[in-house]
PDB file of C-alpha atoms in Angstrom:
ATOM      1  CA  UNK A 204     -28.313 221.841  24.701  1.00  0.00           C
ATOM      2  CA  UNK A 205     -26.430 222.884  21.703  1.00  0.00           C
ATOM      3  CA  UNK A 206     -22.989 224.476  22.122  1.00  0.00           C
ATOM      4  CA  UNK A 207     -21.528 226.627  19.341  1.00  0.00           C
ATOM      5  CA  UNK A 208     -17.940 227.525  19.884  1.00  0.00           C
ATOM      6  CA  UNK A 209     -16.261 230.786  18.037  1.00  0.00           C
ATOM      7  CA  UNK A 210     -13.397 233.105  18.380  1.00  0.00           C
ATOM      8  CA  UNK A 211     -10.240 230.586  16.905  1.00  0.00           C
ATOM      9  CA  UNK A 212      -7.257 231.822  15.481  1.00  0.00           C
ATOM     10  CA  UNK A 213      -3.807 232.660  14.621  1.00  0.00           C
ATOM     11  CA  UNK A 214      -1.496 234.549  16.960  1.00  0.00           C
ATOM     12  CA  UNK A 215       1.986 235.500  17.629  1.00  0.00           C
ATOM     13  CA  UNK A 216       3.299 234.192  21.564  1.00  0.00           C
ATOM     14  CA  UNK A 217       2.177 236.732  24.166  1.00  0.00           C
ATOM     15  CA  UNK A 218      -0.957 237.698  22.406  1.00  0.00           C
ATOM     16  CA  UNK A 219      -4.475 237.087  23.286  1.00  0.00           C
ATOM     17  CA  UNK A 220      -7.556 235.570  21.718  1.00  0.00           C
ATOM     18  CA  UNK A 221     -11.001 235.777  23.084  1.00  0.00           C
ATOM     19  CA  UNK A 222     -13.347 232.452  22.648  1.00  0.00           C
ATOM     20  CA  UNK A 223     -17.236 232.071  22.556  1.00  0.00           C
ATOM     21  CA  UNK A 224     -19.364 229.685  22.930  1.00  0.00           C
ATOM     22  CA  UNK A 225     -23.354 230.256  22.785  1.00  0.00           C
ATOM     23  CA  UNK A 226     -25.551 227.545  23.998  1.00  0.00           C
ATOM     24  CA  UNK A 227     -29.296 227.169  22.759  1.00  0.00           C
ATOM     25  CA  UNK A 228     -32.198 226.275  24.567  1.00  0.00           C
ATOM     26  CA  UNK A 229     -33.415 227.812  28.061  1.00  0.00           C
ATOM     27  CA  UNK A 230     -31.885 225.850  30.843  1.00  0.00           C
ATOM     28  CA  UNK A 231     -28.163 227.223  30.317  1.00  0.00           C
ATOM     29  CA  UNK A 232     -28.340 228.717  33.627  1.00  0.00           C
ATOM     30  CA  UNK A 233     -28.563 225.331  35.001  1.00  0.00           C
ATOM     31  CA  UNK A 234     -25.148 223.913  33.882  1.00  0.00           C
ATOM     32  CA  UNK A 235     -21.563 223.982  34.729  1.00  0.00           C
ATOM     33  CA  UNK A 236     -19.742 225.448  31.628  1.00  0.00           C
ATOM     34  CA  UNK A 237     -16.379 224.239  30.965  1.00  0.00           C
ATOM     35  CA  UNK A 238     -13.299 224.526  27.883  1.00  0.00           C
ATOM     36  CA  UNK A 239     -11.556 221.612  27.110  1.00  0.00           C
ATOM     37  CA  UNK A 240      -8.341 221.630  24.452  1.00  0.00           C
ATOM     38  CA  UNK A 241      -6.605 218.790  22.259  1.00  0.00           C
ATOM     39  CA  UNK A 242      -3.118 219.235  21.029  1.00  0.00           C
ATOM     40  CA  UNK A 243      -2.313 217.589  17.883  1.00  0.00           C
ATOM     41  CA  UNK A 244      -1.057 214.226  19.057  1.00  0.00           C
ATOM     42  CA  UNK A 245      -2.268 214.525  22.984  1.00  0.00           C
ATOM     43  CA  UNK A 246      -5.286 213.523  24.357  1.00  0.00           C
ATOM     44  CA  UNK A 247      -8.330 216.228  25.353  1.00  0.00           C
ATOM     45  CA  UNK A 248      -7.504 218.012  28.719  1.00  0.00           C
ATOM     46  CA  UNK A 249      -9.355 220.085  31.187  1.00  0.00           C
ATOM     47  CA  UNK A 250      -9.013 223.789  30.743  1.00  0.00           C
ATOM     48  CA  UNK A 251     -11.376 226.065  32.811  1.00  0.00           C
ATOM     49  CA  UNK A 252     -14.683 225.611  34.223  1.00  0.00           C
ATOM     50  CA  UNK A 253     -17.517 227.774  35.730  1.00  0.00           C
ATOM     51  CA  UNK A 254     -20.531 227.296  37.750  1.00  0.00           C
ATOM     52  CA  UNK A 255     -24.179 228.552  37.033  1.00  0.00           C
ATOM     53  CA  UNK A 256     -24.429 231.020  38.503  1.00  0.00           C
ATOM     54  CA  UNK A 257     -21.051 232.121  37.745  1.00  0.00           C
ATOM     55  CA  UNK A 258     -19.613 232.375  41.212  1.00  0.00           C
ATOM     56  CA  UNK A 259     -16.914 229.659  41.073  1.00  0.00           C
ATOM     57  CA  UNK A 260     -13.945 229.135  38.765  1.00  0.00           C
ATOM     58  CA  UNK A 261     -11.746 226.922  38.693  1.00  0.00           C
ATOM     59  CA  UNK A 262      -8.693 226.609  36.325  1.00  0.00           C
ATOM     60  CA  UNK A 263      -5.916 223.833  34.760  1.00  0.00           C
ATOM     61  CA  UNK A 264      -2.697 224.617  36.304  1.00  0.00           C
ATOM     62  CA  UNK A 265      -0.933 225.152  33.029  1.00  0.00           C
ATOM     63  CA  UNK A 266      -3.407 228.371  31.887  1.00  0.00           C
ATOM     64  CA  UNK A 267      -4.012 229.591  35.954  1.00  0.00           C
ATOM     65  CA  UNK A 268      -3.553 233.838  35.738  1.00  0.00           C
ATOM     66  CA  UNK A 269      -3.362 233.834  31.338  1.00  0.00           C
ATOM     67  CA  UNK A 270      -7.010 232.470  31.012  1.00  0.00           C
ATOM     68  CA  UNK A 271     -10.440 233.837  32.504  1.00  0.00           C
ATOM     69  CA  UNK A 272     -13.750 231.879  32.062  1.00  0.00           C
ATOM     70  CA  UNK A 273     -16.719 234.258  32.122  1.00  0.00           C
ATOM     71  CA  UNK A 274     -20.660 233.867  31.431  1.00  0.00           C
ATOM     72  CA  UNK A 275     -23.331 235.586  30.336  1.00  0.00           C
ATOM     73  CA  UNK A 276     -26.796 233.384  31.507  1.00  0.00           C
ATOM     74  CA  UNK A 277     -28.671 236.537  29.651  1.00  0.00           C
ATOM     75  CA  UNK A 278     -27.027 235.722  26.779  1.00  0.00           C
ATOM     76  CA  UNK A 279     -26.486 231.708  27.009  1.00  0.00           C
ATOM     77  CA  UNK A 280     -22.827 232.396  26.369  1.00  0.00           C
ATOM     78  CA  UNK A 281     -19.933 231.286  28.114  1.00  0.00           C
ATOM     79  CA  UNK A 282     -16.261 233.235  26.915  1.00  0.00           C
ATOM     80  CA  UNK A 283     -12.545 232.381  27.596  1.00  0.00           C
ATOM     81  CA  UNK A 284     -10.437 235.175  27.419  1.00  0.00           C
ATOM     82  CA  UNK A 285      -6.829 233.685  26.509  1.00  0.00           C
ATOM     83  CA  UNK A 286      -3.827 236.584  27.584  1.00  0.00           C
ATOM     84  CA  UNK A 287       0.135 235.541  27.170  1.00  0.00           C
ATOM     85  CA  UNK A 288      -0.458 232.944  24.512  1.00  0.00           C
ATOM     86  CA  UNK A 289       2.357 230.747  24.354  1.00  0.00           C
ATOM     87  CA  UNK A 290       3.060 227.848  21.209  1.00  0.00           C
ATOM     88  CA  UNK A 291       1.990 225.341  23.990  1.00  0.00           C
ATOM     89  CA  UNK A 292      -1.809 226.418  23.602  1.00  0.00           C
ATOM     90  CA  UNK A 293      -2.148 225.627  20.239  1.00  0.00           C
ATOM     91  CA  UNK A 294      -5.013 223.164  20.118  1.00  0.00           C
ATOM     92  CA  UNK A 295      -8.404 222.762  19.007  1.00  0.00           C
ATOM     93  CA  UNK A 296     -10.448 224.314  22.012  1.00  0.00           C
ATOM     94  CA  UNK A 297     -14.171 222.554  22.660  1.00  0.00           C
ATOM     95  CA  UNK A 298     -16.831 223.727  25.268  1.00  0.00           C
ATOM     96  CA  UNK A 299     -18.751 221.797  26.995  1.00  0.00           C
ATOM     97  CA  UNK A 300     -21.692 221.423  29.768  1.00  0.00           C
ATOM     98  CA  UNK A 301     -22.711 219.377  32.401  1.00  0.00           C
ATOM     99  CA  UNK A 302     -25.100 219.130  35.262  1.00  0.00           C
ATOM    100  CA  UNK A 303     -22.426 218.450  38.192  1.00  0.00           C
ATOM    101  CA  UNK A 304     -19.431 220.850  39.327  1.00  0.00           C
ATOM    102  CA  UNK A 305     -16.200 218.609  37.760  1.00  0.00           C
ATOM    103  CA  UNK A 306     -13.498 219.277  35.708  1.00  0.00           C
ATOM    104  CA  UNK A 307     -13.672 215.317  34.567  1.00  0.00           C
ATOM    105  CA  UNK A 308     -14.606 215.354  30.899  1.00  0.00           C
ATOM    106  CA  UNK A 309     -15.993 212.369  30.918  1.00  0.00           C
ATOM    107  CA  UNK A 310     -19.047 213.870  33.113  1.00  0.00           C
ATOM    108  CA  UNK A 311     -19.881 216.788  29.947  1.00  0.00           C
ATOM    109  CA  UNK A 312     -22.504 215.352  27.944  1.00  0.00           C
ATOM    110  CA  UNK A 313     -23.203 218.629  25.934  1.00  0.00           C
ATOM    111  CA  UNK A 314     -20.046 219.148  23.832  1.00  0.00           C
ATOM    112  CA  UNK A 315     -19.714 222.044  20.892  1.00  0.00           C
ATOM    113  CA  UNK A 316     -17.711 221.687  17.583  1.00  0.00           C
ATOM    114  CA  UNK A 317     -14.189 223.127  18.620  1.00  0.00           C
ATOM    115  CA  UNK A 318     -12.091 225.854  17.139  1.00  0.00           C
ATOM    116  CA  UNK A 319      -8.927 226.070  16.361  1.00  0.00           C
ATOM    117  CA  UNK A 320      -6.476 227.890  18.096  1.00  0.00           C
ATOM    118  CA  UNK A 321      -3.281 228.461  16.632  1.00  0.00           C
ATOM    119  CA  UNK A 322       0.231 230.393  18.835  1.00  0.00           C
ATOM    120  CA  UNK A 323       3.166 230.929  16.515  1.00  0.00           C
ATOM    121  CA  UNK A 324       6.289 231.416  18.569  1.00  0.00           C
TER     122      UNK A 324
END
């Protein structure tokens, strides 16, 4: 699988960004989908995740009610929707896909490029 993530940018605090990432090949219904982020200086944390089929969510503490993780399996695309953007989001956001239901990074073997997402306060 190859992840292609899209929809980085700049934005004031309290605005919102929307984030893409399409996957290629035909199995994307079969994996968990999750976003990962990397502050400048800090090391790669979980962000949101979502299973096949869509039904379950689950969500980093720090982004819980701001941030919804969606998918489209007819369109091997997986979105976050980012509301009330604060400075502290700033980082490079990756997606990423895995076989299992975790939120451990280690267990994504599929990872896209990133994109930058930038919060000015």
């Amino acid at each position: 699988v190859q992840l292609q993530a899209s929809g980085g940018g700049l934005v004031q605090a309290g605005g919102s960004l929307s984030l893409h990432c399409a996957a290629s090949g035909r199995t994307f219904s079969g994996y968990t989908m999750g976003w990962f982020r990397q502050a400048p200086g800090r090391e790669r944390e979980f962000v949101a995740a979502i299973w096949r089929n869509g039904e379950n969510t689950y969500y980093a503490d720090s982004v819980k009610g701001r941030f919804t993780i969606s998918r489209d399996n007819a369109k091997n695309t997986v979105y976050l929707q980012m509301n009330s953007l604060k400075p502290d989001d700033t980082a490079v956001y990756y997606c990423a896909a895995t076989n299992s239901w975790t939120i451990r990074q280690f267990e994504y073997y599929y990872w896209g490029q990133g994109t930058q997402v930038t919060v000015s306060s």
